XYZ file of C-alpha atoms in Angstrom:
518
model
C 74.788 107.041 116.610
C 75.901 110.290 118.273
C 74.074 112.924 117.845
C 74.056 116.736 117.950
C 71.762 118.704 120.036
C 68.709 120.481 117.337
C 69.386 123.871 116.191
C 67.987 125.992 114.098
C 66.029 124.309 110.776
C 63.503 125.210 108.167
C 60.134 123.498 107.682
C 61.335 120.981 104.955
C 63.937 119.229 107.507
C 61.765 119.191 110.669
C 60.382 116.243 111.844
C 57.267 114.759 110.426
C 53.940 115.513 112.361
C 52.020 112.961 111.169
C 50.401 110.842 113.988
C 50.037 107.421 112.974
C 49.387 104.478 115.781
C 50.877 101.550 115.755
C 47.625 99.491 114.934
C 47.476 101.304 111.650
C 51.350 100.759 110.986
C 50.916 97.039 111.308
C 47.989 96.927 108.989
C 49.784 98.469 106.760
C 52.698 96.740 106.809
C 50.485 93.776 106.868
C 49.056 94.437 103.841
C 52.377 95.068 102.135
C 52.960 91.877 103.113
C 50.429 90.253 101.530
C 50.677 92.303 98.269
C 54.624 91.082 98.172
C 53.575 87.711 98.697
C 50.587 87.886 95.802
C 52.936 89.606 92.992
C 55.642 86.902 94.113
C 53.488 83.699 93.465
C 53.052 84.947 89.562
C 57.106 83.844 89.060
C 56.784 80.667 91.423
C 58.561 77.940 89.800
C 59.722 80.075 86.713
C 62.937 78.750 85.315
C 65.769 80.177 87.733
C 68.748 81.915 86.744
C 71.720 79.606 86.399
C 73.725 81.105 89.861
C 70.439 79.604 92.185
C 70.892 76.387 90.614
C 74.567 76.491 91.123
C 73.341 76.884 94.531
C 70.558 74.826 95.008
C 72.891 71.723 93.186
C 75.246 72.194 96.032
C 72.964 72.541 98.938
C 71.696 68.765 97.585
C 75.013 67.800 97.770
C 76.220 69.381 101.245
C 73.082 67.833 102.557
C 75.012 64.297 101.751
C 78.054 65.807 103.715
C 80.049 66.429 100.489
C 82.573 69.078 101.504
C 82.970 72.650 100.481
C 85.490 74.251 98.407
C 87.437 70.648 98.445
C 84.639 69.058 96.232
C 82.077 70.773 96.019
C 84.067 73.967 94.001
C 82.520 77.609 93.825
C 83.663 81.092 94.222
C 80.892 82.347 96.370
C 81.247 82.732 100.448
C 79.650 80.205 102.324
C 76.856 82.391 103.686
C 74.783 81.758 100.528
C 75.584 77.803 100.744
C 74.785 77.348 104.114
C 71.045 79.493 103.602
C 70.700 77.155 100.751
C 71.284 74.064 102.576
C 69.294 75.072 105.743
C 66.564 76.080 103.528
C 66.858 72.827 101.228
C 66.803 70.436 104.242
C 63.742 72.284 105.670
C 61.810 72.264 102.289
C 63.704 70.357 100.067
C 65.884 71.201 96.576
C 62.509 72.888 95.434
C 61.031 75.693 94.246
C 59.367 76.263 97.264
C 62.413 76.502 99.348
C 63.619 79.067 96.685
C 60.027 80.983 97.120
C 60.627 80.861 100.880
C 64.444 82.045 100.756
C 63.313 84.911 98.657
C 60.529 86.260 100.369
C 62.042 85.407 104.068
C 64.799 88.010 103.091
C 62.215 90.531 101.952
C 60.688 90.450 104.886
C 64.156 90.873 107.564
C 64.682 93.894 104.809
C 61.278 95.265 105.031
C 61.761 95.506 108.745
C 65.385 96.795 108.250
C 64.165 99.522 106.120
C 60.868 100.324 108.451
C 63.234 100.742 111.624
C 65.695 102.930 109.447
C 63.197 105.137 108.897
C 61.533 104.949 112.202
C 64.767 106.248 113.641
C 65.500 108.937 110.960
C 61.827 110.479 111.409
C 58.974 108.398 113.481
C 56.494 105.731 112.793
C 55.140 107.525 108.936
C 58.453 107.738 108.219
C 59.336 104.027 108.632
C 55.814 102.978 107.250
C 57.141 105.298 103.811
C 60.411 103.337 103.601
C 59.012 100.132 104.417
C 56.490 100.970 101.331
C 59.367 102.090 98.618
C 60.940 98.703 100.033
C 57.703 96.947 98.925
C 57.067 98.594 95.786
C 60.777 97.674 94.534
C 62.012 94.606 96.137
C 60.422 92.673 93.478
C 61.807 93.967 90.459
C 61.994 90.759 87.678
C 64.108 93.401 85.453
C 66.843 93.446 88.720
C 66.043 89.824 89.564
C 64.552 90.867 92.834
C 61.900 88.079 93.212
C 65.102 85.261 93.594
C 67.317 84.853 96.552
C 70.480 85.909 94.642
C 73.439 86.641 97.112
C 72.210 90.276 97.287
C 68.871 90.127 98.489
C 70.983 88.523 101.886
C 73.321 91.188 101.853
C 70.776 93.603 101.755
C 69.167 92.015 104.754
C 72.080 92.187 106.893
C 73.106 95.294 105.756
C 70.125 97.179 106.248
C 69.517 96.151 109.772
C 73.363 96.938 110.894
C 72.473 100.871 109.560
C 68.961 100.542 111.116
C 70.949 100.169 114.525
C 73.657 102.682 113.873
C 71.370 105.425 113.037
C 69.291 104.494 116.552
C 72.774 104.346 118.046
C 73.384 106.977 120.947
C 76.122 108.174 123.160
C 77.039 105.466 125.148
C 79.447 102.460 123.817
C 76.548 100.110 123.899
C 78.537 97.060 123.650
C 75.307 94.777 123.179
C 74.130 97.055 119.623
C 77.487 97.157 118.562
C 78.121 93.690 118.837
C 75.109 92.976 117.213
C 76.452 95.564 114.051
C 79.652 93.769 113.581
C 78.171 90.467 113.330
C 75.422 91.721 110.767
C 78.289 93.469 108.869
C 80.431 89.976 109.023
C 76.871 87.946 107.912
C 76.520 90.445 105.062
C 80.530 89.825 103.969
C 79.685 86.228 104.519
C 77.423 86.111 101.325
C 79.630 88.433 99.284
C 83.035 89.578 100.484
C 82.820 92.885 99.050
C 80.061 94.054 101.111
C 83.321 94.529 103.898
C 83.328 97.878 101.855
C 80.403 99.660 103.336
C 80.960 99.302 107.119
C 84.615 100.917 106.309
C 83.181 103.667 104.705
C 80.186 104.160 107.195
C 82.727 104.046 110.129
C 85.247 106.470 108.286
C 82.642 109.162 107.722
C 81.224 108.644 110.948
C 85.121 109.053 113.046
C 85.527 112.251 110.381
C 81.951 113.761 111.656
C 82.808 113.373 115.631
C 86.785 114.653 114.831
C 85.176 117.622 113.011
C 82.654 118.130 116.122
C 85.530 117.486 118.806
C 87.166 120.452 116.908
C 84.755 122.894 117.278
C 83.702 121.868 121.036
C 87.214 121.496 122.363
C 85.528 118.179 123.750
C 86.856 114.549 122.567
C 84.873 112.453 124.790
C 82.292 111.953 121.595
C 85.543 110.927 119.300
C 87.211 108.538 121.898
C 83.510 106.756 122.463
C 82.822 106.148 118.698
C 86.433 104.958 117.701
C 85.726 102.668 120.720
C 82.296 101.621 119.151
C 83.923 101.240 115.424
C 86.944 99.365 117.471
C 84.201 97.236 118.607
C 82.532 96.511 115.013
C 85.823 95.880 113.754
C 86.947 93.195 116.387
C 83.904 91.502 116.066
C 83.585 91.205 112.649
C 87.547 90.262 112.219
C 86.622 87.829 114.624
C 83.983 86.057 112.345
C 86.188 85.705 109.753
C 88.951 84.420 111.306
C 86.674 81.345 112.975
C 85.715 81.141 109.043
C 89.462 80.431 108.552
C 89.742 78.212 111.662
C 86.525 76.184 110.499
C 88.250 75.508 106.887
C 91.061 74.767 108.539
C 89.957 72.150 111.103
C 88.239 70.385 108.226
C 91.475 70.522 105.990
C 89.737 72.529 103.084
C 91.594 75.907 104.065
C 93.437 76.259 101.187
C 90.992 75.235 98.651
C 88.589 77.426 100.811
C 91.107 80.676 99.938
C 91.820 79.674 96.369
C 87.933 79.533 95.694
C 86.982 82.865 97.206
C 90.172 85.010 97.701
C 92.216 83.644 94.772
C 89.609 83.223 92.180
C 87.610 86.099 93.036
C 90.201 88.168 92.761
C 91.420 87.032 89.540
C 87.604 87.410 88.083
C 87.159 90.751 89.301
C 90.242 92.062 87.732
C 91.593 95.614 87.688
C 89.410 97.452 90.843
C 90.350 100.639 89.740
C 89.445 100.186 86.282
C 86.336 98.525 87.721
C 85.624 102.138 89.379
C 85.917 103.716 86.387
C 83.946 101.701 84.342
C 80.970 102.204 86.427
C 80.934 105.962 85.866
C 80.099 105.064 82.444
C 76.499 105.043 81.506
C 77.602 102.509 78.498
C 78.054 99.720 81.383
C 74.950 99.974 83.006
C 71.531 98.152 82.282
C 68.634 100.170 81.398
C 66.628 98.449 83.478
C 67.728 101.400 86.232
C 66.572 103.921 84.977
C 63.140 104.127 86.808
C 65.294 104.659 89.910
C 67.294 107.128 88.865
C 64.569 109.635 89.326
C 64.369 108.904 93.098
C 67.934 108.298 93.475
C 69.217 111.275 92.451
C 66.824 113.163 94.113
C 67.427 111.033 97.402
C 70.707 111.893 97.370
C 70.344 115.852 96.917
C 67.800 115.328 100.220
C 70.431 114.215 101.712
C 73.091 116.456 100.663
C 70.774 119.459 101.461
C 70.126 118.259 105.178
C 71.730 120.728 107.296
C 69.673 120.086 110.138
C 72.533 119.477 113.342
C 70.068 117.738 114.889
C 70.049 114.849 112.267
C 73.231 115.793 110.393
C 74.995 112.573 111.434
C 71.906 110.708 110.002
C 72.598 112.245 106.707
C 76.274 111.535 106.190
C 75.984 108.115 107.575
C 72.989 107.483 104.925
C 75.753 109.199 102.331
C 78.127 106.687 103.018
C 76.036 103.835 103.019
C 75.209 104.921 99.171
C 78.765 105.440 98.817
C 79.644 102.051 100.282
C 77.126 100.411 98.258
C 78.676 101.992 95.114
C 81.834 100.580 95.667
C 80.448 97.260 96.588
C 78.585 96.965 93.451
C 81.229 98.686 91.218
C 84.552 97.103 92.501
C 83.622 93.300 91.086
C 83.144 94.956 87.238
C 80.382 93.342 86.313
C 77.155 95.180 86.713
C 74.780 92.311 86.424
C 71.199 93.100 87.165
C 70.620 92.061 90.383
C 73.627 93.854 91.592
C 71.720 96.979 91.554
C 69.233 95.655 94.001
C 72.038 96.664 96.424
C 70.754 100.177 96.096
C 67.040 99.411 96.674
C 67.203 99.286 100.437
C 69.175 103.352 100.842
C 66.707 103.984 98.597
C 63.586 103.009 100.165
C 65.308 104.620 103.635
C 65.845 108.117 102.527
C 62.916 108.467 99.798
C 60.766 107.375 103.165
C 62.313 109.688 105.270
C 62.108 112.307 102.595
C 57.587 111.648 101.400
C 57.160 111.677 105.439
C 59.127 115.053 105.275
C 57.096 116.283 102.472
C 54.070 115.100 103.180
C 54.199 116.931 106.812
C 54.862 120.125 105.154
C 51.436 120.015 102.738
C 53.036 121.745 100.484
C 50.712 120.384 97.573
C 53.849 121.027 94.477
C 56.368 119.382 96.689
C 54.002 116.471 97.531
C 52.974 115.992 93.694
C 57.136 115.930 92.842
C 57.540 113.273 95.277
C 54.928 110.800 94.439
C 55.525 111.582 90.366
C 59.038 109.925 91.549
C 57.389 106.890 92.006
C 55.489 106.592 89.142
C 58.361 105.247 86.483
C 59.058 101.990 89.369
C 54.658 101.604 90.114
C 54.164 101.553 85.717
C 57.356 99.013 85.746
C 56.073 97.149 87.794
C 52.390 96.533 86.934
C 54.162 95.448 82.910
C 55.913 93.127 84.807
C 52.746 91.916 86.770
C 51.598 91.365 82.817
C 54.456 89.518 81.283
C 53.384 85.627 80.759
C 55.818 83.424 83.190
C 57.051 81.749 80.221
C 58.793 84.886 78.571
C 59.674 85.973 82.130
C 63.388 84.172 81.746
C 64.044 85.467 78.408
C 62.891 88.772 79.399
C 65.327 88.687 82.141
C 68.241 86.684 81.275
C 68.037 86.962 77.380
C 69.888 83.974 76.019
C 70.679 82.810 79.087
C 67.120 82.776 80.005
C 66.269 80.370 76.858
C 69.170 77.979 78.335
C 67.162 78.073 81.520
C 63.852 77.002 80.125
C 65.375 74.518 78.057
C 66.409 72.719 81.179
C 63.359 72.933 82.652
C 61.828 71.563 79.387
C 64.475 68.776 79.326
C 63.984 67.274 82.784
C 60.504 65.540 81.985
C 62.185 64.059 79.221
C 65.242 62.474 81.152
C 62.941 61.539 83.724
C 60.273 59.621 80.815
C 63.590 58.036 79.793
C 66.046 57.115 82.430
C 65.586 55.580 86.273
C 66.187 57.562 88.756
C 69.471 55.712 89.822
C 70.994 56.205 86.339
C 74.124 58.500 86.319
C 73.176 61.914 84.691
C 75.817 64.077 83.890
C 75.833 68.194 82.828
C 78.607 69.751 80.969
C 77.495 73.547 80.994
C 76.738 75.964 83.157
C 72.819 75.343 83.409
C 72.644 72.925 86.798
C 68.980 73.733 86.357
C 69.237 70.321 84.500
C 69.754 68.543 88.126
C 67.159 70.930 90.055
C 64.425 70.425 87.154
C 64.690 66.322 87.051
C 65.405 66.204 91.034
C 68.703 64.521 90.378
C 71.600 65.431 91.859
C 75.131 66.278 90.221
C 77.483 63.236 90.412
C 80.764 65.421 90.733
C 81.848 68.452 92.421
C 81.924 70.825 89.708
C 77.962 71.579 89.055
C 78.781 74.192 86.431
C 82.058 73.779 83.828
C 83.440 77.553 84.167
C 86.151 76.684 86.201
C 87.441 73.827 83.781
C 87.371 75.969 81.155
C 90.385 77.960 81.689
C 94.153 76.835 80.693
C 96.144 77.816 83.446
C 97.313 75.543 86.126
C 94.004 75.368 88.555
C 92.062 75.063 85.184
C 93.983 72.160 84.285
C 94.361 70.472 87.510
C 90.537 70.707 87.682
C 89.864 69.424 84.773
C 92.225 66.559 85.085
C 90.115 65.373 88.748
C 86.988 65.766 86.554
C 87.790 63.449 84.029
C 89.163 60.879 86.302
C 86.010 61.029 87.716
C 83.850 60.634 84.758
C 86.071 57.357 83.687
C 86.021 55.620 87.056
C 81.816 56.436 86.402
C 80.709 56.883 83.050
C 77.507 58.841 83.057
C 74.050 57.002 81.341
C 73.346 60.457 80.165
C 75.599 63.959 79.428
C 73.539 66.800 78.792
C 76.067 69.057 77.040
C 76.186 72.663 75.902
C 76.432 72.656 72.463
C 78.677 75.475 72.190
C 80.785 73.889 74.425
C 81.183 71.326 72.130
C 81.029 72.821 68.789
C 84.994 73.616 68.946
C 86.366 71.106 71.018
C 89.329 72.709 72.878
C 89.327 70.472 76.857
C 90.378 67.756 77.023
C 86.853 66.610 78.724
C 85.075 67.543 75.942
C 87.836 65.614 73.492
C 86.520 62.636 76.164
C 83.032 63.335 75.733
C 83.179 63.566 72.085
C 85.209 60.248 71.503
C 82.901 58.126 74.225
C 79.743 59.585 73.281
C 77.270 60.054 70.441
C 74.399 62.592 70.212
C 71.007 61.142 70.853
C 68.605 62.042 68.426
C 66.119 63.039 71.077
C 68.127 66.370 71.225
C 67.484 67.990 67.944
C 63.995 69.084 69.204
C 66.407 71.479 71.721
C 68.364 74.353 71.035
C 70.997 74.712 73.379
C 71.898 71.619 75.038
C 72.397 67.786 73.092
C 72.055 64.352 74.911
C 75.229 62.714 74.909
C 74.761 58.683 74.928
C 77.608 56.576 75.559
C 78.817 54.647 71.972
C 79.359 51.590 73.954
C 77.177 50.186 76.626
C 78.485 50.032 80.013
């Protein structure tokens, strides 16, 4: 990215003078990697959140060459499913695959944060950014220890931003082509990620336009426009390939309906969602430990007036703004959405910390480390939580359901052969994961089947015909779904199956067995 020539500044804004060798950097980063690995082993094989179980159940069937969207239904773009399938192919649909996915995403983001911090203020700033990321990346309350969509978005986006911060006055086709690919990959995990590069490059062009007016030299603006166009062309070309890929398979309509049509309905009114994001009542209490550092990092960027780094400051402000849009526009405010803010916080706070430490001002240094205390105390507390309580702390009621699916798997395997057909009616496909069974149908959770619209009715007809043709030996049903039977599939289940006495020890699910042998 273009940088103006240095001008007058003050001590707070100057680049850190703390020297640190490459060997020291390597040792410190290896220590961070080991510490995070150790912390995450505490939650290895916990009862996982339902999104992860959906992705892994779909991945298990993708390995059997079942088509995505037309048979295996989900409303996420294909990036997460292809990632899960890759790890499932290597390590099986197992806790190990989930653990390694999450840790690999942590490592990718770690080096991205270091690279961005290094571009801003040298090696020590990079090390500080990597340290803040390592401190926050495994937050249980924000579900950062698990490979949900946000961890992959972060890994792609942080590297794109790092490469932008390391940019120069040339178009640099390879660099900006890679940036375009990275932003495309981020959107392949969640389409809303596309707003981040849009905000960043609009800000970049605005900076160059202002500079061109002041200097009467439009060359920089032209170069910036070409860089922006290159990134846009690469990212759009990636999506054109995705459209062509599903079209060539004959699955384009199903892909469009799931990823675009369904998600537009799922998100609702985006303007109203932005308004909701401004209200504290819609935010989780678990984001509070990050609020002091978040606000201070923003203040640091706004106050940063040094001419040699003002582009970087504005780009990082745009990164925050784009991240806020990606967070707010879906309108759900789930705890794992807050993970999107962690890399920009780490990058800016690392740069800020290195700048403060270089001043050797004890008051400012004490202030900086005091900002870390809420996050540090939160991490220490989380290590003390027993593993059986973690899902309940993280997901509350759905956490209890996740625990129950893990417990039910043992009974299922003790009472049913591996070739027995087990079907889950509900939203916890952990039933399949923990019993090491495959979903017999393409709908691994029932949300899209509960809708009264034409799409929901069409999906229900498909599932019901499959169930009638291949009657399951056991149906693990959500009790709440069967309490008020108002769905054709539920009517069929209640008519054809009866509750098993073995279900009495379970609160959220019931084992439904055939009323007549088949």
